[in-house]
Coordinates of C-alpha atoms in Angstrom, one line a residue:
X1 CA 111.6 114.8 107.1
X2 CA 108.6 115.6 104.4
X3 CA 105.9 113.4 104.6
X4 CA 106.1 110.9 101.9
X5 CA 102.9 111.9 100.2
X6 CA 104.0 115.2 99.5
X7 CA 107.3 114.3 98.5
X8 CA 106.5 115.5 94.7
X9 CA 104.4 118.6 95.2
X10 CA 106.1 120.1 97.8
X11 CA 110.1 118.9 98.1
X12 CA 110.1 119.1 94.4
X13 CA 108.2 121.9 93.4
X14 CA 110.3 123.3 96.2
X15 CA 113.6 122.8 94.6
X16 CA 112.3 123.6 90.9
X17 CA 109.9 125.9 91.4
X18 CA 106.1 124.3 90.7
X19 CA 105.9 126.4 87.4
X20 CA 108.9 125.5 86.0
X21 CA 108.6 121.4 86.4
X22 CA 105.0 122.1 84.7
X23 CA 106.1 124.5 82.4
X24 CA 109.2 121.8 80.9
X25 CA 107.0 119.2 81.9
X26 CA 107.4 116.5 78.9
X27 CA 110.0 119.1 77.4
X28 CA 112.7 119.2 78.9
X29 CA 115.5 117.7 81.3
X30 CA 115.1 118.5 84.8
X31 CA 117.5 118.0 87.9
X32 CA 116.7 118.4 91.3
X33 CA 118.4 117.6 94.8
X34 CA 115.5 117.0 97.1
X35 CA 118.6 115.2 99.9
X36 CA 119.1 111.9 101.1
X37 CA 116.4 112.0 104.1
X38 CA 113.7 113.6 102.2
X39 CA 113.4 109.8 99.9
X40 CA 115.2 107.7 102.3
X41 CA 111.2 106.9 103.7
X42 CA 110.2 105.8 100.1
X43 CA 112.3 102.7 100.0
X44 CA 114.9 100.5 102.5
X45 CA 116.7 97.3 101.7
X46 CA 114.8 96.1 104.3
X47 CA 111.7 97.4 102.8
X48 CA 112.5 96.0 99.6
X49 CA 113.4 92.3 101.3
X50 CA 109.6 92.4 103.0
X51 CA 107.9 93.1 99.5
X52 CA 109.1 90.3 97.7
X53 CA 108.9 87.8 100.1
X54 CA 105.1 89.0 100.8
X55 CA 104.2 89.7 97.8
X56 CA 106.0 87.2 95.8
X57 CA 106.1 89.2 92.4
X58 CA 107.2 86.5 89.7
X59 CA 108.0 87.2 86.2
X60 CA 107.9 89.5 84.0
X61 CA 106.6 91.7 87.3
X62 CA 110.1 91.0 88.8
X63 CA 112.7 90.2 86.4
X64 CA 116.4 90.4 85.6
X65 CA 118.5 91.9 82.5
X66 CA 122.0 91.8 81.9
X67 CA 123.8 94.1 78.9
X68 CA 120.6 94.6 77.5
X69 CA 118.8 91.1 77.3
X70 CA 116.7 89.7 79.6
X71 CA 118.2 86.6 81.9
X72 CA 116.7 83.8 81.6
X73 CA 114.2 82.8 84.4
X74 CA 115.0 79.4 84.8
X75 CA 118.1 80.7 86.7
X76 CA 116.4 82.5 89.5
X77 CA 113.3 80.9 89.9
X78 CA 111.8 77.5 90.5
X79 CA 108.1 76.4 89.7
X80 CA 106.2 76.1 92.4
X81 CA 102.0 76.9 93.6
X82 CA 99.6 79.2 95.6
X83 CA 96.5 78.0 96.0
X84 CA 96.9 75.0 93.7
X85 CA 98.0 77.5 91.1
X86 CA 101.6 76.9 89.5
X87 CA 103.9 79.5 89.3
X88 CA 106.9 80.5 89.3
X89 CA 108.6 81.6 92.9
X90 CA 112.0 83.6 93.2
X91 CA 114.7 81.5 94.4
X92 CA 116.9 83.5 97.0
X93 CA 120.2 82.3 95.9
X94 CA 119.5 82.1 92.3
X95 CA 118.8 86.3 93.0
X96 CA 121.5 86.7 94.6
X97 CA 124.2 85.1 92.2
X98 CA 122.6 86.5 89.0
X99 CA 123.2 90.2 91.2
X100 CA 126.5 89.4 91.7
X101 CA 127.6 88.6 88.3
X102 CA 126.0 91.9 87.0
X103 CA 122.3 91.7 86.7
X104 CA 120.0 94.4 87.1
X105 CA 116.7 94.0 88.9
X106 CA 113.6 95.2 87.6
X107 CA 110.5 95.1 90.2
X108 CA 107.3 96.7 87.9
X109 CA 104.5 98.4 89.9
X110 CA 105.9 98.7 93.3
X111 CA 103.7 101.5 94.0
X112 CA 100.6 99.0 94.5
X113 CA 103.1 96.8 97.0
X114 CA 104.6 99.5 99.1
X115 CA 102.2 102.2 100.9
X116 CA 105.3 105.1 101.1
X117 CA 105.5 105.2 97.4
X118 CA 101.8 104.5 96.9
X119 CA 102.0 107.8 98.5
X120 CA 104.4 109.6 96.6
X121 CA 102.7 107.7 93.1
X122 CA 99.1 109.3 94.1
X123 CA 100.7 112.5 94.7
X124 CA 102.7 113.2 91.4
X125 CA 99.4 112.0 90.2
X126 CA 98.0 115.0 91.4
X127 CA 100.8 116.8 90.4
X128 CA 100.6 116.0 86.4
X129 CA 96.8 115.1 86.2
X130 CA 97.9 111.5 84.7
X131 CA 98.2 107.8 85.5
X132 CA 101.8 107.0 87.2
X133 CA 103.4 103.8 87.7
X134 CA 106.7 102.8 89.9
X135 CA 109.1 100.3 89.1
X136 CA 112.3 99.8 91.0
X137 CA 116.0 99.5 89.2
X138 CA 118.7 97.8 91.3
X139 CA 122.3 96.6 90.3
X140 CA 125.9 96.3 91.6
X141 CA 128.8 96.6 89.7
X142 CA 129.7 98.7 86.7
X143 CA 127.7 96.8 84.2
X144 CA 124.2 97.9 82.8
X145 CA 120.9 96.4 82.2
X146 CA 119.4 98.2 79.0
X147 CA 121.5 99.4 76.0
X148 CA 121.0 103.0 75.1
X149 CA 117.6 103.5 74.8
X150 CA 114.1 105.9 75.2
X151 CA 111.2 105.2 76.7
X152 CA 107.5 105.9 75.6
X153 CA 106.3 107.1 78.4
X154 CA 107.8 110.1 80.9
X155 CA 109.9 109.6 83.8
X156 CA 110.6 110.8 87.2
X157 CA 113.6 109.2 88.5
X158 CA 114.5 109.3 92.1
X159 CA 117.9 107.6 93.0
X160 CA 117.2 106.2 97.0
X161 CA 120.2 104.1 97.8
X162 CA 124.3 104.5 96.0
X163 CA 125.0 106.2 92.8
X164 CA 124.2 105.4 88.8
X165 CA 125.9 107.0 86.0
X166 CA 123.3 109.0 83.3
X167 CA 124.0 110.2 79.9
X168 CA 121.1 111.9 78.5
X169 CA 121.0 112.4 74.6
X170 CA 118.0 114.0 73.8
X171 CA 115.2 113.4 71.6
X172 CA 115.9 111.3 68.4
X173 CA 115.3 111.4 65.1
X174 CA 111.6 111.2 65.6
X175 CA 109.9 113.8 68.1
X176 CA 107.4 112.4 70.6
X177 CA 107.5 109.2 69.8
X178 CA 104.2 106.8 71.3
X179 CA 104.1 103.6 72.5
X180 CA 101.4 102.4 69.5
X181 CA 102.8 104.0 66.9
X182 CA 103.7 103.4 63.0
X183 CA 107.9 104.4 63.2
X184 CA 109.9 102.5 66.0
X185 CA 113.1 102.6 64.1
X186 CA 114.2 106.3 64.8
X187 CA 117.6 107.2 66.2
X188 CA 119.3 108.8 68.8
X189 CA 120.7 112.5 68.6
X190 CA 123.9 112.2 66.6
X191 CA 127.0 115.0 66.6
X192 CA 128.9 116.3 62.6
X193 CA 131.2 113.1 63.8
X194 CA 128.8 110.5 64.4
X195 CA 128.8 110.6 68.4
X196 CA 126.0 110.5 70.8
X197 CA 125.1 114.1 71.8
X198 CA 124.5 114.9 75.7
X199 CA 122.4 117.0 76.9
X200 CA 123.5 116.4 80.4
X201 CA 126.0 113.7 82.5
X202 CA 126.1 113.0 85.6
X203 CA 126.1 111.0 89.0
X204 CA 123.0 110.5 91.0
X205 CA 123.1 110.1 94.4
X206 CA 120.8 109.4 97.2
X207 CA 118.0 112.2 97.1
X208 CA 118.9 113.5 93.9
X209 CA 116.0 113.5 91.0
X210 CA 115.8 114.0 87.1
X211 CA 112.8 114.1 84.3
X212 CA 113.2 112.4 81.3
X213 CA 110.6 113.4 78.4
X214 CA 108.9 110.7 76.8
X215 CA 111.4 109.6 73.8
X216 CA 114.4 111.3 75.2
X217 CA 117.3 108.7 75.1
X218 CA 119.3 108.3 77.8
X219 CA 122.4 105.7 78.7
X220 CA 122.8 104.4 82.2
X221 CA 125.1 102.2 84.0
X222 CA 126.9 101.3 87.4
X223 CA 129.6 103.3 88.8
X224 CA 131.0 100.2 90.3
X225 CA 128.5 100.3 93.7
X226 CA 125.1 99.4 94.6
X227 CA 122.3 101.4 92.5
X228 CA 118.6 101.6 93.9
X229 CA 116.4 104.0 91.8
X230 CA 112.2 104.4 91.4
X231 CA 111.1 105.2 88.5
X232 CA 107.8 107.0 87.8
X233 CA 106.5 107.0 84.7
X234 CA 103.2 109.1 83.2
X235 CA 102.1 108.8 80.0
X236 CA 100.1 112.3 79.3
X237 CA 97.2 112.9 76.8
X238 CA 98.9 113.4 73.3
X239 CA 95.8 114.6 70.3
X240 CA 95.6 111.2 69.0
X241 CA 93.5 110.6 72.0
X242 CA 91.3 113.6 71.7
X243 CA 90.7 112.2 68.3
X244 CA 89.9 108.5 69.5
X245 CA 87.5 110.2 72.0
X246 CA 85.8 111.8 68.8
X247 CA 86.3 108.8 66.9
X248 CA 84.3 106.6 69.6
X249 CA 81.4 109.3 69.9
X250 CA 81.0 108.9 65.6
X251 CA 79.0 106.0 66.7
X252 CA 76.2 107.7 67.9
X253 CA 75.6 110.1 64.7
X254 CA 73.7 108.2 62.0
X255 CA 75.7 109.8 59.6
X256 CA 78.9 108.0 59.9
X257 CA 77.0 105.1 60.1
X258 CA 75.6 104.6 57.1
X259 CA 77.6 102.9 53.9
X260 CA 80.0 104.8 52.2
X261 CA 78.6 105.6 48.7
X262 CA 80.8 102.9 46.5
X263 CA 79.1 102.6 44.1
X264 CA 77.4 106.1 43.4
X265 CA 79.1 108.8 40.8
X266 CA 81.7 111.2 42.1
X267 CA 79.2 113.9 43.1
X268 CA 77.5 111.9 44.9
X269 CA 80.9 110.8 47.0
X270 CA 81.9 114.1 47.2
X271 CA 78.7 115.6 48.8
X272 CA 79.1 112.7 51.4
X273 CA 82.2 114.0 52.1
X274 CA 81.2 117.0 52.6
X275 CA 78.7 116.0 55.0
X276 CA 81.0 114.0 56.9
X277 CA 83.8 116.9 57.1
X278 CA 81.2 119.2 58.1
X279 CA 79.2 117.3 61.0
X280 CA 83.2 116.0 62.1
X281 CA 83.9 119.6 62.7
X282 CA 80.7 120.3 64.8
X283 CA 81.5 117.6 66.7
X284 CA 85.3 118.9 67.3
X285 CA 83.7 122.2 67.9
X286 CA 81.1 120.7 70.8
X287 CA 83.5 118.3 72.5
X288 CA 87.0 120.1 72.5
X289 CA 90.0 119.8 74.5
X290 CA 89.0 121.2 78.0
X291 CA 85.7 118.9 77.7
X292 CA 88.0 115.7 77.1
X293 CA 90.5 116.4 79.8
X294 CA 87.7 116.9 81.9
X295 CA 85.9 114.1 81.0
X296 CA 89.7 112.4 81.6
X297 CA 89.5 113.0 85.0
X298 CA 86.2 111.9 85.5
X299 CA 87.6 108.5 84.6
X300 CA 90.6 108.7 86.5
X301 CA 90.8 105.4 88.8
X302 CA 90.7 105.6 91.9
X303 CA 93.8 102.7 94.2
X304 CA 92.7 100.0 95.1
X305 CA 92.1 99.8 98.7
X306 CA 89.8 99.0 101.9
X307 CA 88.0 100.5 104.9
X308 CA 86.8 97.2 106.9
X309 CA 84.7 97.0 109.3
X310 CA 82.9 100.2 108.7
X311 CA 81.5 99.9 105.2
X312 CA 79.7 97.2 106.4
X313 CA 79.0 98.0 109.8
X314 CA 75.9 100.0 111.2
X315 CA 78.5 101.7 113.8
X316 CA 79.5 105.9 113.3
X317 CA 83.4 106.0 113.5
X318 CA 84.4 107.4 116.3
X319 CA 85.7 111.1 116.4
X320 CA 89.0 110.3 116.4
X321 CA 88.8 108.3 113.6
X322 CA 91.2 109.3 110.5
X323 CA 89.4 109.8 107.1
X324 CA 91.1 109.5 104.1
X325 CA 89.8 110.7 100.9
X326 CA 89.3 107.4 98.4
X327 CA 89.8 109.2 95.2
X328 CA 93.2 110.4 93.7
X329 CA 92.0 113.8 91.9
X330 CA 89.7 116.2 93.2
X331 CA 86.4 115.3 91.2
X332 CA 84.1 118.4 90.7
X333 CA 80.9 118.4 92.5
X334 CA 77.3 119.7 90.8
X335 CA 74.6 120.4 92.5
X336 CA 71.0 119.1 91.5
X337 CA 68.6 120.7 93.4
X338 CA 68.8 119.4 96.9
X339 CA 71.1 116.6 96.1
X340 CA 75.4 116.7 94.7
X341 CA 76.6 114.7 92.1
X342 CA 80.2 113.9 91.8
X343 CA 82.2 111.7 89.0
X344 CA 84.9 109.6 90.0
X345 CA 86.8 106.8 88.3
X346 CA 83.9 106.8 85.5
X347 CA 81.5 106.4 88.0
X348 CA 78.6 108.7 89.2
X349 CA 77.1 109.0 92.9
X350 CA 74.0 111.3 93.6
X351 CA 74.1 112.0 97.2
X352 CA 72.0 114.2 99.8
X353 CA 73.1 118.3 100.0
X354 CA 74.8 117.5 103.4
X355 CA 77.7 115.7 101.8
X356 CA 79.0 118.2 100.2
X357 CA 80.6 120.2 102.4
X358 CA 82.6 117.3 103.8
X359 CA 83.6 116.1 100.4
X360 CA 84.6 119.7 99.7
X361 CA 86.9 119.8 102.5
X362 CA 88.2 116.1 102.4
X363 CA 89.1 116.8 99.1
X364 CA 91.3 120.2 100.3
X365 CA 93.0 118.6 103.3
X366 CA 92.7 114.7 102.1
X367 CA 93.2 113.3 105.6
X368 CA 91.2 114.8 108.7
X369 CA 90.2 113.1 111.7
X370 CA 86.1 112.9 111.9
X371 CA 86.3 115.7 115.1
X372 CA 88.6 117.7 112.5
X373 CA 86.1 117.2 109.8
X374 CA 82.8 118.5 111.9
X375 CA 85.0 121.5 112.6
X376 CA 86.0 122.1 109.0
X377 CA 82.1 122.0 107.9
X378 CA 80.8 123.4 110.6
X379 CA 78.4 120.6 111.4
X380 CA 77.8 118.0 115.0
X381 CA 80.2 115.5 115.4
X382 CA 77.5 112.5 115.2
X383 CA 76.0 114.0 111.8
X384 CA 79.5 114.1 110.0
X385 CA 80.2 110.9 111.2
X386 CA 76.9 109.6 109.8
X387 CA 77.7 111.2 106.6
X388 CA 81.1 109.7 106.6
X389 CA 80.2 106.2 107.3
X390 CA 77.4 106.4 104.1
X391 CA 80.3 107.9 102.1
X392 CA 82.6 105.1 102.7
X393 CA 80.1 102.7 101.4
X394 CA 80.5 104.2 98.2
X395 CA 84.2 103.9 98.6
X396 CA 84.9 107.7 98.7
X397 CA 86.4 107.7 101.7
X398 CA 88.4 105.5 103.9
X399 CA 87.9 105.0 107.4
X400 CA 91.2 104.2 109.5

């Protein structure tokens, strides 16, 4: 079985070819049977039934549509408390009768309740250099939850458990549409007679996967079974953040702070103008595309997550300890004379020259036992554990 962490960068660059999925990546369709066992670790029923009763997601994180509009919550949940807090708790039955009448189940960010698709999230992370996001779609029956739709953001489906019918149209009437934008009332792809268009139908079944581009609309409904799919969606840099980047650094260039000339003749405006059109393009110039991607990644966050006892502890991990590396993209490391810097999740660390090595090749292998690790570096066991324990203090590392 591939190992769930790998399940995007490996099954599915296996079946597409790594170049392709990049290459169509956010332009066009993609299908791809990775087979039943290669997902069937992402997600169970009986994995499903532990995160909501352990988690207790309550609405809108866990909600129910039917036909388009949302079910009201009153129907499957009760008010109840944690901690003294009110909220509102899932009532089982209440689930279960809204399911059988039709309902679909949305469950938002599963990723950060389930480890196996944490797994699979961090590595299509990798994969597309961009902030993904699970939710889970279940539903019996033939009905559907949304009406013909797109979404602003683009998606990986993976169906995991029974079959759901697809119809995707295409992009509308308005290409690459945004989430914030000024035109949310464009259309979906039309035929001479007036019908939807496809650009592909199908069945999904256990295993099998699809991309959908950001504003490509799609129909889907039940084909009269059970339907369990993830969804993973990325939203990827578009210019109009490259130009809010170089919008935010305007602030430091007295120039674009002073008062715009009102009041003066039209020379006078136009020479400001000028200046401002002139010292905008410098600053284009100096802080391009590949420094704002860069400077992207830098900020990319890093999961939440814990390495108790030994951040706190004065103990070296053993050498069988497993180390995991904390953040999700490889950062770049500088060096500063005797001392490496590295960036991660906005954040700079400054450490001594002997950590480098080990953040090198944790950031190549990602999980290596501390034994594994002094062998990779070429370094004494007790050192690298040393330089492990310090590392995890700065929550680079995790310590299992």
């Amino acid at each position: 079985m591939t190992d769930t962490g790998e399940l995007f960068t490996r099954a599915l660059c296996d079946a597409t070819g790594r170049e392709t999925f990049t290459s169509r990546l956010s332009e066009g369709f993609l299908l791809a049977d990775l087979g039943a066992d290669t997902v069937r670790s992402l997600l169970t029923f009986d994995d499903l039934n532990a995160v909501i009763a352990s988690c207790a997601p309550e609405p809108p994180r866990l909600r129910l549509h039917r036909d388009g509009s949302p079910v009201p919550v009153e129907r499957y949940t009760e008010q109840g408390t944690a901690s003294r807090t009110a909220r509102r708790v899932i009532r089982p039955e209440g689930l279960y009768g809204e399911l059988r009448s039709g309902a679909s189940l949305v469950l938002d960010g599963i990723d950060r309740m389930h480890p196996p698709i944490a797994a699979a999230a961090d590595d299509l992370m990798r994969l597309v250099r961009e902030r993904v996001q699970a939710n889970l779609y279940l539903i019996w029956g033939e009905s559907r939850g949304f009406d013909t739709h797109w979404d602003d953001h683009d998606t990986v489906i993976v169906q995991v458990e029974g079959t759901k019918h697809w119809q995707v149209h295409g992009p509308g009437s308005r290409p690459h549409p945004m989430k914030n934008d000024t035109d949310h009332s464009h259309t979906p792809p039309r035929g001479a007679g007036g019908e939807l268009q496809v650009v592909w139908e199908g069945v999904l079944r256990p295993g099998q996967v699809i991309h959908v581009p950001r504003g490509w609309w799609h129909t889907v409904t039940g084909t009269g079974e059970v339907s369990m799919h993830l969804t993973f969606g990325f939203t990827r840099a578009t210019g109009v953040d490259w130009a809010d980047a170089l919008v935010r650094r305007l602030f430091d260039e007295e120039l674009f702070r002073r008062d715009l000339p009102r009041f003066a003749d039209g020379d006078e405006r136009g020479k400001h103008l000028h200046a401002l059109l002139a010292r905008l393009a410098e600053l284009a110039e100096e802080h391009g595309l590949d420094a704002f991607l860069a400077e992207r990644d830098a900020r990319f966050p890093r999961r939440t997550s814990f390495s108790l006892p030994w951040p706190v502890e004065d103990a070296d991990p053993a050498p069988e300890a497993v180390v995991e590396f904390a953040p999700i993209l490889p950062p770049p490391l500088e060096r500063e004379g005797g001392r490496v810097s590295v960036t991660v999740a906005g954040r700079r660390y400054r450490l001594p020259a002997v950590a480098e090595p080990v953040l090198d090749a944790l950031a190549r292998e990602r999980t290596l036992t501390v034994a594994d690790l002094a062998e990779r570096v070429g370094g004494d066991t007790g050192a690298t554990a040393s330089v492990v324990r310090a590392l995890s203090r700065h929550h680079l590392v995790l310590i299992r």
